[in-house]
mmCIF file of C-alpha atoms and ligand atoms in Angstrom:
data_model
loop_
_atom_site.group_PDB
_atom_site.id
_atom_site.type_symbol
_atom_site.label_atom_id
_atom_site.label_comp_id
_atom_site.label_asym_id
_atom_site.label_seq_id
_atom_site.Cartn_x
_atom_site.Cartn_y
_atom_site.Cartn_z
ATOM 1 C CA MET A 12 -0.168 -10.016 13.010
ATOM 2 C CA GLU A 13 3.290 -9.636 14.388
ATOM 3 C CA LEU A 14 5.850 -6.861 14.325
ATOM 4 C CA ILE A 15 9.390 -8.193 14.095
ATOM 5 C CA LEU A 16 12.255 -5.866 14.955
ATOM 6 C CA PHE A 17 15.101 -6.947 12.711
ATOM 7 C CA GLY A 18 17.237 -4.018 13.808
ATOM 8 C CA THR A 19 16.790 -1.220 16.323
ATOM 9 C CA GLY A 20 20.001 0.749 15.706
ATOM 10 C CA ALA A 21 21.012 3.903 13.870
ATOM 11 C CA PRO A 22 23.784 4.899 11.414
ATOM 12 C CA PRO A 23 26.869 3.917 13.466
ATOM 13 C CA PRO A 24 27.545 0.178 13.815
ATOM 14 C CA HIS A 25 26.638 -0.964 17.340
ATOM 15 C CA LYS A 26 27.559 -4.167 19.154
ATOM 16 C CA ASP A 27 23.945 -5.014 20.083
ATOM 17 C CA LYS A 28 21.836 -3.144 17.559
ATOM 18 C CA ASN A 29 21.602 -3.763 13.829
ATOM 19 C CA GLY A 30 20.410 -1.081 11.431
ATOM 20 C CA PRO A 31 16.759 -0.010 11.545
ATOM 21 C CA ALA A 32 14.550 -2.529 9.726
ATOM 22 C CA ASN A 33 11.274 -4.214 10.603
ATOM 23 C CA GLY A 34 9.074 -7.076 9.512
ATOM 24 C CA ILE A 35 5.294 -7.262 9.344
ATOM 25 C CA PHE A 36 4.016 -10.839 9.626
ATOM 26 C CA ALA A 37 0.405 -11.223 8.488
ATOM 27 C CA ASN A 38 -1.601 -14.166 7.220
ATOM 28 C CA GLY A 39 1.499 -16.377 7.230
ATOM 29 C CA LYS A 40 3.598 -14.003 5.130
ATOM 30 C CA ILE A 41 6.486 -11.715 5.986
ATOM 31 C CA TYR A 42 6.871 -8.173 4.590
ATOM 32 C CA LEU A 43 9.953 -6.029 5.025
ATOM 33 C CA VAL A 44 9.978 -2.342 6.034
ATOM 34 C CA ASP A 45 13.375 -0.741 5.374
ATOM 35 C CA ALA A 46 16.484 -2.748 4.572
ATOM 36 C CA ALA A 47 19.263 -1.663 6.879
ATOM 37 C CA ARG A 48 22.698 -3.038 7.660
ATOM 38 C CA ASN A 49 22.605 -6.804 8.369
ATOM 39 C CA VAL A 50 18.930 -7.139 7.548
ATOM 40 C CA SER A 51 19.505 -10.377 5.590
ATOM 41 C CA GLN A 52 21.260 -11.964 8.565
ATOM 42 C CA GLN A 53 18.532 -10.790 10.915
ATOM 43 C CA VAL A 54 15.724 -12.165 8.710
ATOM 44 C CA VAL A 55 17.415 -15.575 8.755
ATOM 45 C CA LYS A 56 18.064 -15.397 12.509
ATOM 46 C CA ALA A 57 14.354 -14.664 13.019
ATOM 47 C CA GLY A 58 13.541 -17.915 11.231
ATOM 48 C CA PHE A 59 12.429 -16.638 7.828
ATOM 49 C CA LYS A 60 13.762 -17.322 4.338
ATOM 50 C CA LEU A 61 14.925 -14.351 2.297
ATOM 51 C CA SER A 62 13.375 -15.965 -0.767
ATOM 52 C CA GLU A 63 9.889 -15.775 0.790
ATOM 53 C CA ILE A 64 9.963 -11.968 1.029
ATOM 54 C CA ASP A 65 8.418 -10.454 -2.095
ATOM 55 C CA GLN A 66 7.571 -6.962 -0.822
ATOM 56 C CA LEU A 67 9.800 -4.279 0.623
ATOM 57 C CA PHE A 68 8.569 -0.873 1.818
ATOM 58 C CA PHE A 69 10.972 2.003 2.394
ATOM 59 C CA THR A 70 10.169 4.839 4.801
ATOM 60 C CA HIS A 71 12.894 7.165 3.458
ATOM 61 C CA PHE A 72 16.355 7.088 2.006
ATOM 62 C CA HIS A 73 18.738 8.066 4.740
ATOM 63 C CA SER A 74 21.467 5.502 4.241
ATOM 64 C CA ASP A 75 20.939 3.730 7.565
ATOM 65 C CA HIS A 76 17.514 2.619 6.279
ATOM 66 C CA TYR A 77 18.778 1.064 3.035
ATOM 67 C CA SER A 78 22.422 0.108 3.598
ATOM 68 C CA GLY A 79 21.390 -3.579 3.567
ATOM 69 C CA PHE A 80 19.221 -3.309 0.457
ATOM 70 C CA GLY A 81 21.773 -4.597 -2.053
ATOM 71 C CA ASP A 82 22.754 -7.551 0.126
ATOM 72 C CA PHE A 83 19.081 -8.397 0.729
ATOM 73 C CA PHE A 84 18.268 -8.239 -3.001
ATOM 74 C CA ILE A 85 21.179 -10.381 -4.166
ATOM 75 C CA SER A 86 20.945 -12.861 -1.269
ATOM 76 C CA ARG A 87 17.212 -13.260 -1.861
ATOM 77 C CA TRP A 88 17.994 -14.272 -5.447
ATOM 78 C CA LEU A 89 20.920 -16.525 -4.504
ATOM 79 C CA THR A 90 18.739 -18.355 -1.993
ATOM 80 C CA GLY A 91 16.068 -19.216 -4.514
ATOM 81 C CA ALA A 92 13.635 -16.347 -5.089
ATOM 82 C CA LYS A 93 12.094 -16.595 -8.537
ATOM 83 C CA LYS A 94 9.465 -13.849 -8.347
ATOM 84 C CA PRO A 95 10.217 -10.164 -8.959
ATOM 85 C CA LEU A 96 10.812 -8.164 -5.801
ATOM 86 C CA GLN A 97 8.263 -5.390 -5.322
ATOM 87 C CA VAL A 98 9.805 -2.292 -3.795
ATOM 88 C CA TRP A 99 7.673 0.618 -2.626
ATOM 89 C CA GLY A 100 8.820 3.904 -1.192
ATOM 90 C CA PRO A 101 8.917 7.657 -1.612
ATOM 91 C CA PRO A 102 10.989 9.187 -4.400
ATOM 92 C CA PRO A 103 13.756 8.602 -5.342
ATOM 93 C CA VAL A 104 12.921 4.899 -4.905
ATOM 94 C CA LYS A 105 13.175 4.165 -8.652
ATOM 95 C CA LYS A 106 16.600 5.815 -8.912
ATOM 96 C CA ILE A 107 17.932 3.953 -5.856
ATOM 97 C CA VAL A 108 16.686 0.643 -7.281
ATOM 98 C CA SER A 109 18.156 1.324 -10.696
ATOM 99 C CA LYS A 110 21.605 2.215 -9.315
ATOM 100 C CA MET A 111 21.585 -0.783 -6.989
ATOM 101 C CA LEU A 112 20.818 -3.069 -9.949
ATOM 102 C CA ASP A 113 23.751 -1.555 -11.860
ATOM 103 C CA TYR A 114 25.994 -2.350 -8.916
ATOM 104 C CA TYR A 115 25.148 -6.072 -9.015
ATOM 105 C CA GLU A 116 24.866 -6.473 -12.801
ATOM 106 C CA TYR A 117 28.379 -7.922 -13.137
ATOM 107 C CA ASP A 118 27.741 -10.616 -10.516
ATOM 108 C CA ILE A 119 24.321 -11.492 -11.949
ATOM 109 C CA ASP A 120 25.824 -11.890 -15.453
ATOM 110 C CA LEU A 121 28.594 -14.154 -14.130
ATOM 111 C CA ARG A 122 26.194 -16.516 -12.409
ATOM 112 C CA VAL A 123 23.654 -16.597 -15.248
ATOM 113 C CA ARG A 124 26.391 -17.324 -17.837
ATOM 114 C CA GLU A 125 27.741 -20.103 -15.658
ATOM 115 C CA GLY A 126 24.271 -21.653 -15.647
ATOM 116 C CA THR A 127 23.873 -21.973 -11.895
ATOM 117 C CA HIS A 128 21.081 -19.398 -11.848
ATOM 118 C CA THR A 129 18.473 -17.934 -14.178
ATOM 119 C CA ARG A 130 17.554 -14.276 -14.237
ATOM 120 C CA ALA A 131 14.172 -14.981 -12.616
ATOM 121 C CA GLY A 132 14.189 -13.245 -9.267
ATOM 122 C CA THR A 133 16.520 -10.446 -10.322
ATOM 123 C CA GLU A 134 13.693 -8.207 -11.509
ATOM 124 C CA ILE A 135 12.489 -5.389 -9.291
ATOM 125 C CA GLU A 136 9.149 -3.664 -9.684
ATOM 126 C CA ALA A 137 9.705 -0.264 -8.054
ATOM 127 C CA LYS A 138 6.747 1.969 -7.296
ATOM 128 C CA SER A 139 6.782 5.502 -5.897
ATOM 129 C CA LEU A 140 4.360 6.184 -3.073
ATOM 130 C CA PHE A 141 2.921 9.473 -1.873
ATOM 131 C CA PRO A 142 1.021 10.652 1.207
ATOM 132 C CA GLY A 143 -2.616 9.589 1.040
ATOM 133 C CA ASP A 144 -1.936 6.425 -0.992
ATOM 134 C CA GLY A 145 -3.700 3.248 0.040
ATOM 135 C CA PHE A 146 -3.742 -0.211 -1.542
ATOM 136 C CA ASP A 147 -3.977 -3.908 -0.811
ATOM 137 C CA VAL A 148 -1.077 -6.346 -0.851
ATOM 138 C CA ASP A 149 -2.242 -9.938 -0.628
ATOM 139 C CA TYR A 150 -4.868 -9.757 2.151
ATOM 140 C CA MET A 151 -3.317 -6.773 3.903
ATOM 141 C CA THR A 152 -4.278 -3.100 3.470
ATOM 142 C CA VAL A 153 -1.456 -0.571 3.347
ATOM 143 C CA SER A 154 -2.053 3.129 4.103
ATOM 144 C CA VAL A 155 0.599 5.776 3.565
ATOM 145 C CA GLU A 156 0.955 9.234 5.080
ATOM 146 C CA LYS A 157 3.580 11.883 5.704
ATOM 147 C CA GLY A 158 3.558 11.187 9.411
ATOM 148 C CA THR A 159 6.791 12.935 10.299
ATOM 149 C CA VAL A 160 8.940 15.977 9.532
ATOM 150 C CA HIS A 161 12.577 14.891 9.346
ATOM 151 C CA GLY A 162 15.066 17.707 8.681
ATOM 152 C CA ASN A 163 15.633 18.245 4.968
ATOM 153 C CA VAL A 164 14.106 14.869 3.980
ATOM 154 C CA ASP A 165 10.920 15.938 2.210
ATOM 155 C CA GLU A 166 10.235 12.435 0.947
ATOM 156 C CA ILE A 167 9.424 10.381 4.019
ATOM 157 C CA LEU A 168 6.471 8.098 4.694
ATOM 158 C CA SER A 169 4.746 6.437 7.617
ATOM 159 C CA TYR A 170 2.894 3.173 7.011
ATOM 160 C CA ARG A 171 -0.163 1.547 8.495
ATOM 161 C CA PHE A 172 -0.701 -2.168 7.814
ATOM 162 C CA ASP A 173 -4.168 -3.597 8.480
ATOM 163 C CA PHE A 174 -5.051 -7.287 8.399
ATOM 164 C CA GLU A 175 -8.470 -8.466 9.562
ATOM 165 C CA GLU A 176 -9.082 -6.653 12.884
ATOM 166 C CA ASP A 177 -5.454 -5.835 13.654
ATOM 167 C CA SER A 178 -3.052 -3.140 12.599
ATOM 168 C CA ILE A 179 0.542 -1.974 12.971
ATOM 169 C CA VAL A 180 1.835 1.550 12.301
ATOM 170 C CA ILE A 181 5.478 2.309 11.546
ATOM 171 C CA ALA A 182 6.074 6.012 12.087
ATOM 172 C CA SER A 183 9.623 6.469 10.709
ATOM 173 C CA ASP A 184 12.029 9.246 11.740
ATOM 174 C CA GLY A 185 11.224 12.812 12.707
ATOM 175 C CA HIS A 186 8.734 15.009 14.495
ATOM 176 C CA PRO A 187 5.189 13.634 14.280
ATOM 177 C CA THR A 188 2.568 15.446 12.208
ATOM 178 C CA GLU A 189 -1.202 15.437 12.723
ATOM 179 C CA GLU A 190 -1.367 12.774 10.009
ATOM 180 C CA LEU A 191 0.522 10.341 12.225
ATOM 181 C CA THR A 192 -2.154 10.671 14.897
ATOM 182 C CA ARG A 193 -4.885 10.044 12.311
ATOM 183 C CA LEU A 194 -2.984 7.116 10.775
ATOM 184 C CA SER A 195 -2.411 5.569 14.210
ATOM 185 C CA HIS A 196 -6.018 5.846 15.373
ATOM 186 C CA GLY A 197 -6.899 2.769 17.422
ATOM 187 C CA THR A 198 -3.917 0.776 16.169
ATOM 188 C CA ASN A 199 -2.650 -2.259 18.063
ATOM 189 C CA ILE A 200 0.994 -1.285 17.739
ATOM 190 C CA LEU A 201 2.695 2.028 17.021
ATOM 191 C CA LEU A 202 6.406 1.684 16.353
ATOM 192 C CA ALA A 203 8.134 5.029 16.836
ATOM 193 C CA HIS A 204 11.539 6.453 17.603
ATOM 194 C CA PHE A 205 12.609 9.430 19.669
ATOM 195 C CA CYS A 206 15.696 11.306 20.750
ATOM 196 C CA VAL A 207 16.882 11.759 24.335
ATOM 197 C CA PRO A 208 18.892 15.018 24.101
ATOM 198 C CA HIS A 209 20.467 14.926 27.587
ATOM 199 C CA MET A 210 22.243 11.646 26.711
ATOM 200 C CA TYR A 211 24.691 13.686 24.596
ATOM 201 C CA ASP A 212 25.905 15.321 27.799
ATOM 202 C CA LYS A 213 25.673 12.224 29.971
ATOM 203 C CA TYR A 214 27.921 10.251 27.607
ATOM 204 C CA GLY A 215 30.157 13.201 26.644
ATOM 205 C CA ILE A 216 29.338 12.910 22.929
ATOM 206 C CA ARG A 217 27.957 16.383 22.262
ATOM 207 C CA ASN A 218 29.605 17.972 19.206
ATOM 208 C CA SER A 219 28.887 20.674 16.642
ATOM 209 C CA PHE A 220 26.300 18.465 14.875
ATOM 210 C CA SER A 221 24.396 17.332 17.967
ATOM 211 C CA ASP A 222 21.823 20.120 17.883
ATOM 212 C CA LEU A 223 21.154 19.432 14.199
ATOM 213 C CA VAL A 224 20.632 15.710 14.882
ATOM 214 C CA ILE A 225 18.438 16.445 17.904
ATOM 215 C CA GLY A 226 16.380 18.847 15.786
ATOM 216 C CA HIS A 227 15.714 16.137 13.169
ATOM 217 C CA HIS A 228 14.180 13.697 15.615
ATOM 218 C CA ALA A 229 11.044 13.426 17.717
ATOM 219 C CA THR A 230 11.022 13.975 21.455
ATOM 220 C CA ALA A 231 9.592 11.362 23.791
ATOM 221 C CA GLU A 232 6.895 13.869 24.708
ATOM 222 C CA GLU A 233 5.816 14.289 21.064
ATOM 223 C CA ILE A 234 5.530 10.524 20.596
ATOM 224 C CA SER A 235 3.589 10.119 23.820
ATOM 225 C CA ILE A 236 1.083 12.780 22.692
ATOM 226 C CA VAL A 237 0.458 10.863 19.441
ATOM 227 C CA ALA A 238 0.067 7.557 21.282
ATOM 228 C CA LYS A 239 -2.409 9.084 23.742
ATOM 229 C CA LYS A 240 -4.479 10.992 21.178
ATOM 230 C CA ALA A 241 -4.607 8.042 18.788
ATOM 231 C CA GLY A 242 -5.451 5.558 21.544
ATOM 232 C CA VAL A 243 -2.781 3.066 20.510
ATOM 233 C CA LYS A 244 -2.789 -0.200 22.433
ATOM 234 C CA THR A 245 0.974 -0.736 22.564
ATOM 235 C CA LEU A 246 3.753 1.763 21.941
ATOM 236 C CA VAL A 247 7.020 0.169 20.820
ATOM 237 C CA PHE A 248 10.188 2.195 20.571
ATOM 238 C CA SER A 249 13.267 1.526 18.453
ATOM 239 C CA HIS A 250 16.006 3.492 16.625
ATOM 240 C CA ILE A 251 16.633 5.683 19.698
ATOM 241 C CA ILE A 252 18.906 8.701 19.213
ATOM 242 C CA PRO A 253 21.687 8.861 20.299
ATOM 243 C CA PRO A 254 22.130 5.104 19.864
ATOM 244 C CA ILE A 255 24.308 4.882 22.984
ATOM 245 C CA THR A 256 21.100 5.422 25.011
ATOM 246 C CA SER A 257 20.189 2.213 26.836
ATOM 247 C CA ASN A 258 16.676 0.820 26.661
ATOM 248 C CA GLY A 259 16.355 1.537 30.390
ATOM 249 C CA GLU A 260 17.203 5.197 29.841
ATOM 250 C CA ALA A 261 14.841 5.478 26.871
ATOM 251 C CA PHE A 262 12.075 3.770 28.843
ATOM 252 C CA GLU A 263 12.568 6.179 31.734
ATOM 253 C CA GLU A 264 12.361 9.144 29.345
ATOM 254 C CA ILE A 265 9.102 8.089 27.643
ATOM 255 C CA SER A 266 7.569 7.036 30.981
ATOM 256 C CA LYS A 267 7.729 10.673 32.105
ATOM 257 C CA TYR A 268 5.034 11.448 29.536
ATOM 258 C CA TYR A 269 3.197 8.205 28.809
ATOM 259 C CA ASP A 270 1.561 5.735 31.153
ATOM 260 C CA GLY A 271 0.152 3.288 28.569
ATOM 261 C CA LYS A 272 1.772 0.002 27.531
ATOM 262 C CA ILE A 273 5.340 0.543 26.321
ATOM 263 C CA ILE A 274 7.725 -2.047 24.892
ATOM 264 C CA ALA A 275 11.426 -1.226 24.657
ATOM 265 C CA GLY A 276 12.426 -2.669 21.286
ATOM 266 C CA LYS A 277 15.350 -5.059 21.008
ATOM 267 C CA ASP A 278 16.756 -6.750 17.926
ATOM 268 C CA LEU A 279 14.827 -9.890 16.906
ATOM 269 C CA MET A 280 11.904 -9.157 19.205
ATOM 270 C CA CYS A 281 8.529 -10.376 17.884
ATOM 271 C CA ILE A 282 5.507 -8.468 19.160
ATOM 272 C CA GLU A 283 2.027 -9.865 18.573
ATOM 273 C CA THR A 284 -0.909 -7.520 17.973
HETATM 274 ZN ZN1 ZN B 305 16.374 9.324 8.868
#
């Protein structure tokens, strides 16, 4: 299996970091987790075809995690997908899908009437997921938990993907819960984010919302406790808050608490289990 970091950024556009989105590569197939800004471009840059992605998992619906959804959906169709796209996520996944389809209906009608495309590939099968769910997709097992507490976002999910002997856990945003430790038990890769509060002062960007943002995100210490307790083999970090934090600064922060293997995530990095 491989974890592919399509984007390691956060809500504001950043010169080196695209929006937070990841790929799981297992048994020769690529699966998408979140669909952030520029995800379609990043999938192509990583050497995959949009039309070969048939499954998309959302962790939660803060806009930075789905701002590339519409572009991914329509570009997947325009580049030859014929199968329905399966979209899984917490509520309100069905509502988000339905409104996104409305947004592109005019364009889809134009192209179908012109005869350059058929409607095949424009269907979406949306399915709501809840903590405790588990199911197989192709040859991969997917387990779902509420692994984090993220401000007022009640509907947020962490995912574990198992294929043969390997596994990858994607934690999502927020303070880890006990379920994240259980979900991550013995995993090859835990992908997690954290916040480095003193960067707001270092870079002079503290404002009236900073404490709220800091409060919505994990600390490096919290993530290191999960990684230690769960016995993860490799801890990968991405989506660091505030996004101005360099990978060196984030690495230094997590190294204060964790002495296992750490990889500082960069856009388009592929990490093998
Ligand atoms: Zn979020």
